[in-house]
Amino acid sequence: MLHKILTATAASLLVPAVATAQITFTPGAALPTFQEPQGMASGDFDGDGDADVVVANSDTNSLSLFLSNGSTLVAAGSIPVGGQAEDVVAFDMDGDGDLDLASANGNTPTVSILANGGAANFSIVGTATAGTKPRSITASDLDGDGDMDLACVNREANSVSIITQTGGVFTTIGSFAVGADPRWVAAGDIDGDGDDDLAVTNHDSNTVTIHTNGGAATFTTALTIGLTRPNAVEMADMDGDGDVDLVVSRGNAGQNGVTVLRNDGPLVLNNLGLAVTGLDPHGMAIFDADGDGDLDVATANTDSDSVTLLANSGTGALAAAGAFAVGTGPADVVAGDFDLDGDLDLAISNEDSNNMTPATNGTVPSFTTYGAGCGGAVVPTLAGAGNAVLNGTVTLTATGAPNASGLFLIGAAQANVPFAAGCSLLVGTLVGAGTPVTIGANGQLLIAGTIPATSPLVSVFFQTLVADAQAPNGAFGASNGLEMNVH
């Protein structure tokens, strides 16, 4: 197995160590929105199989819609709402399989309910009341009746409004008090009892509050956590243990970053420290940026006009893994596969430049071939599949003569060392030389394994030699070289 080969030989290698893998995004040309874009949502709004984006415009009564054409996001007009939209959430309101919307309208103060008539044709079908200056909105089945409800944080009322749905009609059933200047609300089952609770960032109180659900959208403040200047909060399983953790962006002099509060038991949240970002991070996207199976974080850094990428170690601990510049005053960021290449891209709302920046995910290719195979009747072909990230699973396939025996070579460097007429070893600093292999009866050899989390290798080089009596040296036919880029 590849995993065993790499771990068995790693101690003897003098190769560069892998620090935090770098995650690369390339920002594209900004697309205009209306005035002061803020909150965002992504999803397949037109049902064509790719991800789209909607942006809340906080100084106009509208949302800006951007649809993917399969390769990039393009402007697709605006959607009227009932006030100056501070935030927007996408959810399937009516169970018809497409995504509907709800906007938090800061000046009215109301929440607009917008049904998707199909193909991203949205219209207002309802309005619910909220407290003064609704700022952030989330959707979840809060009352356990099988349909989606809403929770809206009210920035100037220091409260959260609970809006439940019955048969497509949304009604505000009440509110509860939170700390000073609440900025964000997130929903998830933080106490593990089967219903969704709420978490709220209270910026001026320097707290995050946890409000547990009594089962019928009745909430009790169960926990108050002190954190300096919290902005946004999301719930996600950051350590892969099956429960939701909290992810909080924080903006303050000397403390600009993201803190993960790991859920180690009902209402036992352990602070994993501050992962440093740009200045005053607000909105976050929680997504698998590098394809390694765990959730990473991207932050919109309002005061440094940038996005920071934070890679997850797999335990929930985050470390900076890249950054890129965007427009002026970025407020929020969302993830989606906008170009249909299989990885997740980003879109960022820029409040002060009145536009949205798309950014494509430039994940390093896991495998590249080099050199040429050689031999007589048998010229093996070596190929790789999978995502070569720490803890990732990859498969190498050697195609050659059925039942032929040979050797599988692993090296820490690329080389070109002739060993017979027209044939070369394409790997250097051999660390797995002479590993016996046999091509299967179907003409293929599969070698699968998991890259260890502690692998010191940055690039690994492979080649297969297959016994061939007709080869120029009377011994082997050689495959192409294959480089695996651990990223």
Coordinates of C-alpha atoms in Angstrom, one line a residue:
M1 CA 0.0 0.0 0.0
L2 CA 1.2 3.5 -0.8
H3 CA 0.5 4.7 2.7
K4 CA 2.9 2.1 4.2
I5 CA 5.6 2.8 1.7
L6 CA 5.6 6.5 2.4
T7 CA 5.5 6.2 6.1
A8 CA 8.1 3.5 6.2
T9 CA 10.6 5.5 4.3
A10 CA 9.9 9.0 5.4
A11 CA 12.4 9.0 8.3
S12 CA 15.3 8.7 5.9
L13 CA 14.4 11.4 3.4
L14 CA 16.1 14.7 3.3
V15 CA 13.3 16.6 1.5
P16 CA 11.4 19.8 2.3
A17 CA 8.8 19.5 5.1
V18 CA 5.2 20.1 4.4
A19 CA 4.0 23.0 6.4
T20 CA 0.4 24.2 6.0
A21 CA -0.6 23.4 2.4
Q22 CA -1.2 26.6 0.4
I23 CA -4.6 27.1 -1.1
T24 CA -4.7 29.2 -4.2
F25 CA -7.5 31.2 -5.6
T26 CA -7.5 33.6 -8.6
P27 CA -9.9 36.5 -8.4
G28 CA -11.6 37.5 -11.6
A29 CA -13.0 40.8 -12.8
A30 CA -15.5 42.3 -10.4
L31 CA -19.2 42.4 -11.4
P32 CA -21.3 45.4 -10.4
T33 CA -24.0 45.2 -7.8
F34 CA -26.2 47.9 -6.4
Q35 CA -25.2 50.1 -3.5
E36 CA -23.4 48.6 -0.5
P37 CA -23.6 44.9 -1.0
Q38 CA -23.6 42.9 2.2
G39 CA -24.8 39.3 2.9
M40 CA -24.7 36.6 0.2
A41 CA -26.1 33.1 -0.5
S42 CA -25.1 30.5 -3.1
G43 CA -26.9 27.6 -4.6
D44 CA -28.3 26.2 -7.9
F45 CA -31.1 28.8 -8.3
D46 CA -31.9 28.0 -12.0
G47 CA -31.7 24.2 -11.7
D48 CA -29.0 23.8 -14.4
G49 CA -26.5 21.9 -12.2
D50 CA -24.0 24.7 -11.3
A51 CA -23.9 27.1 -8.4
D52 CA -25.2 30.6 -8.6
V53 CA -25.0 33.6 -6.3
V54 CA -27.3 36.2 -4.8
V55 CA -26.2 39.4 -3.0
A56 CA -28.1 41.6 -0.6
N57 CA -27.7 45.3 -1.4
S58 CA -28.0 47.2 1.9
D59 CA -28.6 50.7 0.4
T60 CA -31.2 49.6 -2.1
N61 CA -34.4 47.6 -2.0
S62 CA -33.0 44.8 -4.0
L63 CA -30.9 41.6 -4.4
S64 CA -28.3 41.2 -7.2
L65 CA -28.5 37.8 -9.0
F66 CA -25.5 36.2 -10.7
L67 CA -26.0 32.9 -12.6
S68 CA -23.3 30.6 -13.7
N69 CA -23.0 29.7 -17.4
G70 CA -21.0 26.6 -16.5
S71 CA -17.7 28.4 -16.6
T72 CA -18.2 31.7 -14.8
L73 CA -20.7 33.9 -13.0
V74 CA -22.6 36.5 -15.1
A75 CA -25.0 39.2 -14.0
A76 CA -28.6 38.2 -14.3
G77 CA -30.5 41.2 -13.0
S78 CA -31.9 42.3 -9.7
I79 CA -34.7 41.0 -7.5
P80 CA -36.9 43.6 -5.6
V81 CA -37.4 43.1 -1.9
G82 CA -39.3 45.0 0.8
G83 CA -36.5 47.2 2.1
Q84 CA -32.7 47.7 2.2
A85 CA -31.4 44.2 2.2
E86 CA -28.7 43.5 4.8
D87 CA -28.6 39.7 4.3
V88 CA -30.2 36.9 2.3
V89 CA -30.6 33.2 2.9
A90 CA -31.4 30.4 0.4
F91 CA -33.6 27.5 1.4
D92 CA -36.3 25.3 0.0
M93 CA -39.4 26.9 1.5
D94 CA -42.1 24.9 -0.2
G95 CA -40.4 21.5 -0.7
D96 CA -40.6 21.7 -4.5
G97 CA -36.8 21.0 -4.9
D98 CA -35.7 24.5 -5.9
L99 CA -34.1 27.1 -3.7
D100 CA -36.2 30.0 -2.4
L101 CA -34.9 33.2 -0.6
A102 CA -35.5 35.3 2.4
S103 CA -34.0 38.8 2.9
A104 CA -33.4 40.7 6.1
N105 CA -34.5 44.3 5.3
G106 CA -32.6 46.7 7.6
N107 CA -34.7 49.8 7.3
T108 CA -38.3 48.6 7.3
P109 CA -37.7 46.4 9.4
T110 CA -39.1 43.3 7.8
V111 CA -38.1 39.9 6.2
S112 CA -39.2 39.4 2.6
I113 CA -40.1 35.8 1.6
L114 CA -39.3 35.1 -2.1
A115 CA -40.5 32.0 -3.9
N116 CA -38.5 30.6 -6.8
G117 CA -40.9 30.0 -9.7
G118 CA -38.2 27.9 -11.5
A119 CA -35.2 29.0 -13.5
A120 CA -34.4 31.7 -10.8
N121 CA -37.6 33.6 -11.3
F122 CA -38.2 35.1 -7.8
S123 CA -41.2 36.9 -6.5
I124 CA -42.2 38.2 -3.0
V125 CA -44.9 35.9 -1.6
G126 CA -44.8 37.0 2.0
T127 CA -43.5 39.5 4.5
A128 CA -42.7 39.0 8.2
T129 CA -42.0 41.5 10.9
A130 CA -38.6 41.8 12.6
G131 CA -37.0 44.0 15.2
T132 CA -35.1 47.2 14.6
K133 CA -32.3 46.9 12.0
P134 CA -32.4 43.2 11.1
R135 CA -28.9 42.3 10.1
S136 CA -28.4 38.5 9.7
I137 CA -30.8 35.7 8.8
T138 CA -30.7 31.9 8.8
A139 CA -33.1 29.1 7.9
S140 CA -33.7 25.9 9.8
D141 CA -36.6 23.7 10.9
L142 CA -36.8 25.4 14.3
D143 CA -40.2 24.0 15.4
G144 CA -39.7 20.4 14.2
D145 CA -42.7 20.2 11.9
G146 CA -40.7 19.3 8.8
D147 CA -40.6 22.7 7.0
M148 CA -38.1 25.5 7.2
D149 CA -38.4 28.4 9.5
L150 CA -36.3 31.6 10.0
A151 CA -34.3 33.3 12.7
C152 CA -33.3 37.0 12.2
V153 CA -30.9 38.9 14.4
N154 CA -31.9 42.5 15.0
R155 CA -28.8 44.7 15.4
E156 CA -30.4 47.8 17.1
A157 CA -33.1 45.9 19.1
N158 CA -30.5 43.5 20.6
S159 CA -32.8 40.7 19.8
V160 CA -33.5 37.6 17.6
S161 CA -36.8 37.3 15.9
I162 CA -38.2 33.8 15.4
I163 CA -40.3 33.4 12.2
T164 CA -42.1 30.0 11.8
Q165 CA -43.7 28.6 8.7
T166 CA -47.1 26.9 8.4
G167 CA -48.2 25.9 5.0
G168 CA -46.1 28.5 3.2
V169 CA -47.2 31.3 5.5
F170 CA -44.4 32.9 7.7
T171 CA -45.4 34.4 11.0
T172 CA -43.2 36.1 13.6
I173 CA -44.0 34.2 16.8
G174 CA -41.8 36.2 19.1
S175 CA -38.3 37.3 19.9
F176 CA -35.7 36.9 22.7
A177 CA -33.0 39.3 24.0
V178 CA -29.3 38.9 23.3
G179 CA -26.2 41.0 23.9
A180 CA -25.3 44.4 22.5
D181 CA -25.0 45.0 18.8
P182 CA -25.7 41.4 17.6
R183 CA -24.1 40.8 14.2
W184 CA -24.8 37.2 13.1
V185 CA -26.9 34.2 13.8
A186 CA -26.3 30.6 13.0
A187 CA -28.5 27.5 13.5
G188 CA -27.4 23.9 14.3
D189 CA -27.9 21.2 16.9
I190 CA -25.2 22.3 19.3
D191 CA -26.4 20.3 22.3
G192 CA -27.1 17.0 20.4
D193 CA -30.8 16.7 21.4
G194 CA -32.1 16.5 17.8
D195 CA -33.4 20.0 17.3
D196 CA -31.6 23.1 16.0
D197 CA -30.3 25.7 18.4
L198 CA -29.0 29.2 17.7
A199 CA -25.7 30.9 18.2
V200 CA -25.4 34.7 18.1
T201 CA -22.4 37.1 18.0
N202 CA -22.8 40.1 20.2
H203 CA -20.1 42.5 19.0
D204 CA -20.3 45.2 21.7
S205 CA -20.8 42.8 24.5
N206 CA -17.7 40.8 23.4
T207 CA -19.7 37.6 23.7
V208 CA -21.1 34.7 21.7
T209 CA -24.4 33.4 23.2
I210 CA -25.8 29.9 22.7
H211 CA -29.6 29.6 22.8
T212 CA -31.0 26.1 23.1
N213 CA -34.2 25.0 21.5
G214 CA -36.9 23.6 23.7
G215 CA -38.3 21.7 20.8
A216 CA -41.0 24.1 19.5
A217 CA -38.9 27.1 18.5
T218 CA -38.7 28.3 22.1
F219 CA -35.2 29.3 23.1
T220 CA -33.3 29.6 26.3
T221 CA -29.9 31.3 26.7
A222 CA -27.8 28.4 27.9
L223 CA -24.3 29.6 27.5
T224 CA -22.4 32.9 27.2
I225 CA -18.8 32.7 25.9
G226 CA -16.5 35.7 26.1
L227 CA -14.8 36.6 22.8
T228 CA -13.4 40.0 21.9
R229 CA -15.3 41.7 19.1
P230 CA -17.1 38.8 17.4
N231 CA -18.5 39.5 14.0
A232 CA -19.8 36.4 12.2
V233 CA -20.6 32.9 13.5
E234 CA -21.2 29.6 11.6
M235 CA -21.9 26.1 12.8
A236 CA -20.1 23.2 11.1
D237 CA -18.4 19.9 12.0
M238 CA -14.8 21.1 12.0
D239 CA -13.2 18.1 13.6
G240 CA -15.1 15.4 11.8
D241 CA -16.6 13.8 15.0
G242 CA -20.2 14.1 13.9
D243 CA -21.3 17.1 16.0
V244 CA -21.3 20.8 15.1
D245 CA -18.7 23.2 16.3
L246 CA -18.7 27.0 16.2
V247 CA -16.6 29.1 13.9
V248 CA -16.3 32.8 14.9
S249 CA -14.7 35.7 13.0
R250 CA -13.3 38.4 15.2
G251 CA -12.1 41.9 14.4
N252 CA -10.1 44.0 16.9
A253 CA -6.7 45.6 17.2
G254 CA -4.2 42.8 17.6
Q255 CA -7.0 40.1 17.4
N256 CA -8.1 39.8 13.8
G257 CA -8.9 36.2 13.0
V258 CA -11.1 33.2 13.4
T259 CA -11.7 31.1 16.5
V260 CA -13.0 27.6 16.4
L261 CA -15.0 26.6 19.5
R262 CA -14.9 22.8 19.4
N263 CA -17.9 20.9 20.6
D264 CA -16.6 18.4 23.1
G265 CA -19.9 17.5 24.7
P266 CA -23.3 19.1 25.2
L267 CA -22.6 22.8 25.8
V268 CA -18.9 22.1 26.4
L269 CA -17.1 24.3 23.8
N270 CA -13.3 24.5 23.9
N271 CA -11.5 27.5 22.3
L272 CA -8.8 26.3 19.8
G273 CA -7.2 29.7 19.6
L274 CA -7.1 32.5 17.1
A275 CA -6.1 31.8 13.5
V276 CA -4.9 35.1 12.2
T277 CA -6.6 36.7 9.1
G278 CA -6.6 40.1 7.5
L279 CA -8.1 43.1 9.3
D280 CA -11.6 43.0 10.7
P281 CA -12.9 39.7 9.2
H282 CA -16.7 39.5 8.8
G283 CA -18.5 37.0 6.6
M284 CA -17.0 33.5 6.3
A285 CA -17.4 30.6 3.9
I286 CA -17.0 27.1 5.5
F287 CA -16.1 24.6 2.8
D288 CA -13.5 22.0 1.7
A289 CA -11.1 24.4 -0.2
D290 CA -8.3 21.8 -0.8
G291 CA -10.3 18.7 -1.4
D292 CA -8.9 16.8 1.6
G293 CA -12.3 15.9 3.1
D294 CA -12.4 18.4 6.0
L295 CA -13.8 21.9 6.2
D296 CA -11.6 25.0 5.7
V297 CA -12.5 28.7 6.1
A298 CA -12.4 31.8 3.9
T299 CA -12.9 35.2 5.5
A300 CA -13.9 38.5 4.0
N301 CA -11.5 41.0 5.6
T302 CA -13.3 44.3 5.6
D303 CA -10.5 46.7 6.5
S304 CA -7.7 45.1 4.5
D305 CA -9.7 44.5 1.3
S306 CA -8.7 40.8 1.1
V307 CA -9.8 37.2 1.6
T308 CA -7.8 34.9 3.9
L309 CA -7.8 31.2 3.4
L310 CA -7.5 29.0 6.6
A311 CA -6.7 25.3 6.2
N312 CA -8.1 22.8 8.6
S313 CA -5.6 20.3 10.1
G314 CA -8.5 17.8 10.4
T315 CA -8.9 18.4 14.2
G316 CA -10.5 21.8 13.7
A317 CA -7.3 23.7 14.3
L318 CA -6.9 26.4 11.5
A319 CA -3.8 27.9 10.0
A320 CA -3.3 30.5 7.3
A321 CA -2.9 28.9 3.9
G322 CA -3.1 31.9 1.5
A323 CA -4.8 35.2 0.8
F324 CA -5.8 37.3 -2.2
A325 CA -7.0 40.9 -2.8
V326 CA -10.6 41.8 -3.7
G327 CA -12.6 44.9 -3.9
T328 CA -13.0 47.6 -1.3
G329 CA -14.6 46.7 2.0
P330 CA -15.4 43.0 1.5
A331 CA -18.4 42.1 3.7
D332 CA -19.3 38.5 3.0
V333 CA -18.0 35.4 1.1
V334 CA -19.7 32.3 -0.2
A335 CA -18.5 29.1 -1.9
G336 CA -19.8 27.1 -4.8
D337 CA -18.6 25.3 -7.9
F338 CA -19.2 28.1 -10.4
D339 CA -17.1 26.7 -13.2
L340 CA -18.1 23.0 -12.9
D341 CA -14.5 21.7 -12.5
G342 CA -15.2 19.7 -9.4
D343 CA -13.7 22.1 -6.7
L344 CA -15.3 24.9 -4.9
D345 CA -14.8 28.5 -5.9
L346 CA -15.6 31.7 -4.0
A347 CA -17.6 34.9 -4.5
I348 CA -17.1 38.0 -2.4
S349 CA -19.4 41.1 -1.8
N350 CA -17.4 44.4 -1.7
E351 CA -19.5 46.9 0.2
D352 CA -17.5 50.0 -0.5
S353 CA -16.8 49.4 -4.2
N354 CA -20.3 48.2 -4.9
N355 CA -19.4 45.0 -6.7
M356 CA -18.9 41.3 -6.3
T357 CA -15.6 39.5 -7.0
P358 CA -15.6 35.9 -8.2
A359 CA -12.5 33.8 -7.5
T360 CA -11.6 30.4 -9.0
N361 CA -10.0 27.7 -7.0
G362 CA -6.6 27.0 -8.3
T363 CA -6.1 23.6 -6.6
V364 CA -2.7 22.2 -7.6
P365 CA -3.1 19.2 -9.9
S366 CA -2.5 16.1 -7.9
F367 CA -0.7 14.2 -10.7
T368 CA 1.4 15.2 -13.7
T369 CA 3.1 12.9 -16.2
Y370 CA 6.6 13.4 -17.5
G371 CA 9.1 11.6 -19.7
A372 CA 8.2 8.8 -22.1
G373 CA 7.9 5.1 -21.7
C374 CA 10.2 2.7 -23.6
G375 CA 10.7 -0.9 -24.2
G376 CA 10.0 -3.6 -26.7
A377 CA 6.5 -5.2 -26.9
V378 CA 5.6 -3.8 -23.5
V379 CA 5.6 -0.1 -22.8
P380 CA 3.7 0.4 -19.5
T381 CA 1.6 3.5 -18.8
L382 CA 1.4 4.9 -15.3
A383 CA -1.4 7.2 -14.2
G384 CA -2.8 8.5 -11.0
A385 CA -6.2 9.5 -9.6
G386 CA -7.5 11.0 -6.5
N387 CA -6.7 14.2 -4.6
A388 CA -3.1 14.2 -3.3
V389 CA -3.6 16.1 0.0
L390 CA -2.6 15.1 3.5
N391 CA -5.0 12.3 4.6
G392 CA -6.2 12.0 1.0
T393 CA -6.7 8.7 -0.8
V394 CA -5.0 8.2 -4.2
T395 CA -4.9 5.3 -6.7
L396 CA -2.0 4.6 -9.1
T397 CA -2.7 2.5 -12.2
A398 CA 0.0 0.8 -14.2
T399 CA -1.2 -0.6 -17.5
G400 CA 0.9 -3.2 -19.2
A401 CA 1.0 -6.9 -20.4
P402 CA -1.4 -9.1 -18.4
N403 CA 0.3 -11.1 -15.7
A404 CA 3.7 -9.5 -16.3
S405 CA 5.8 -9.1 -13.3
G406 CA 7.9 -6.0 -12.6
L407 CA 9.2 -3.4 -10.2
F408 CA 7.5 -0.3 -8.8
L409 CA 9.8 2.6 -8.1
I410 CA 9.2 5.5 -5.8
G411 CA 11.6 8.5 -5.6
A412 CA 11.9 11.9 -4.0
A413 CA 13.2 13.6 -7.1
Q414 CA 12.7 13.7 -10.9
A415 CA 15.6 12.2 -12.9
N416 CA 16.7 11.0 -16.3
V417 CA 19.3 8.2 -15.8
P418 CA 19.8 6.0 -18.9
F419 CA 19.9 2.3 -18.0
A420 CA 19.5 0.8 -21.4
A421 CA 19.3 1.9 -25.0
G422 CA 16.6 4.5 -25.2
C423 CA 15.4 3.7 -21.6
S424 CA 15.8 5.8 -18.5
L425 CA 15.1 5.8 -14.8
L426 CA 12.8 8.8 -14.4
V427 CA 12.9 8.9 -10.6
G428 CA 15.8 9.8 -8.3
T429 CA 16.7 9.4 -4.6
L430 CA 14.9 6.1 -4.7
V431 CA 12.9 5.3 -1.5
G432 CA 10.9 2.4 -2.8
A433 CA 13.1 0.8 -5.4
G434 CA 12.5 -2.8 -6.3
T435 CA 9.1 -3.2 -4.8
P436 CA 7.8 -6.3 -6.6
V437 CA 4.5 -6.0 -8.5
T438 CA 2.5 -8.1 -10.9
I439 CA 0.2 -6.7 -13.6
G440 CA -3.2 -8.3 -13.3
A441 CA -4.8 -10.6 -15.7
N442 CA -6.8 -7.6 -17.0
G443 CA -3.6 -5.8 -17.9
Q444 CA -3.8 -3.3 -15.0
L445 CA -2.0 -2.9 -11.6
L446 CA -3.8 -0.8 -9.0
I447 CA -1.9 0.6 -6.0
A448 CA -4.1 2.5 -3.6
G449 CA -3.3 4.2 -0.3
T450 CA -3.7 7.1 2.0
I451 CA -1.2 9.9 2.2
P452 CA -0.3 10.2 5.9
A453 CA -1.1 13.4 7.7
T454 CA 2.6 13.7 8.8
S455 CA 4.1 13.0 5.3
P456 CA 7.3 15.0 4.8
L457 CA 7.0 14.7 1.1
V458 CA 6.1 17.7 -1.2
S459 CA 6.4 15.8 -4.5
V460 CA 6.7 12.0 -5.0
F461 CA 7.8 10.5 -8.3
F462 CA 6.8 7.0 -9.6
Q463 CA 7.8 4.7 -12.4
T464 CA 7.0 1.1 -13.2
L465 CA 9.4 -1.4 -14.9
V466 CA 7.8 -4.5 -16.4
A467 CA 9.6 -7.7 -17.4
D468 CA 9.8 -7.9 -21.2
A469 CA 12.1 -10.3 -23.0
Q470 CA 11.8 -8.1 -26.1
A471 CA 13.1 -4.9 -24.4
P472 CA 16.4 -3.5 -25.7
N473 CA 18.1 -4.6 -22.5
G474 CA 16.4 -8.0 -22.5
A475 CA 14.8 -7.3 -19.1
F476 CA 12.4 -4.4 -18.7
G477 CA 10.0 -2.1 -20.4
A478 CA 9.7 1.2 -18.6
S479 CA 6.7 3.4 -18.0
N480 CA 6.4 7.2 -18.2
G481 CA 7.2 9.1 -15.0
L482 CA 4.4 10.2 -12.7
E483 CA 4.7 13.1 -10.3
M484 CA 2.3 13.3 -7.3
N485 CA 2.1 16.8 -5.9
V486 CA 1.2 16.7 -2.3
H487 CA -0.7 19.9 -1.6

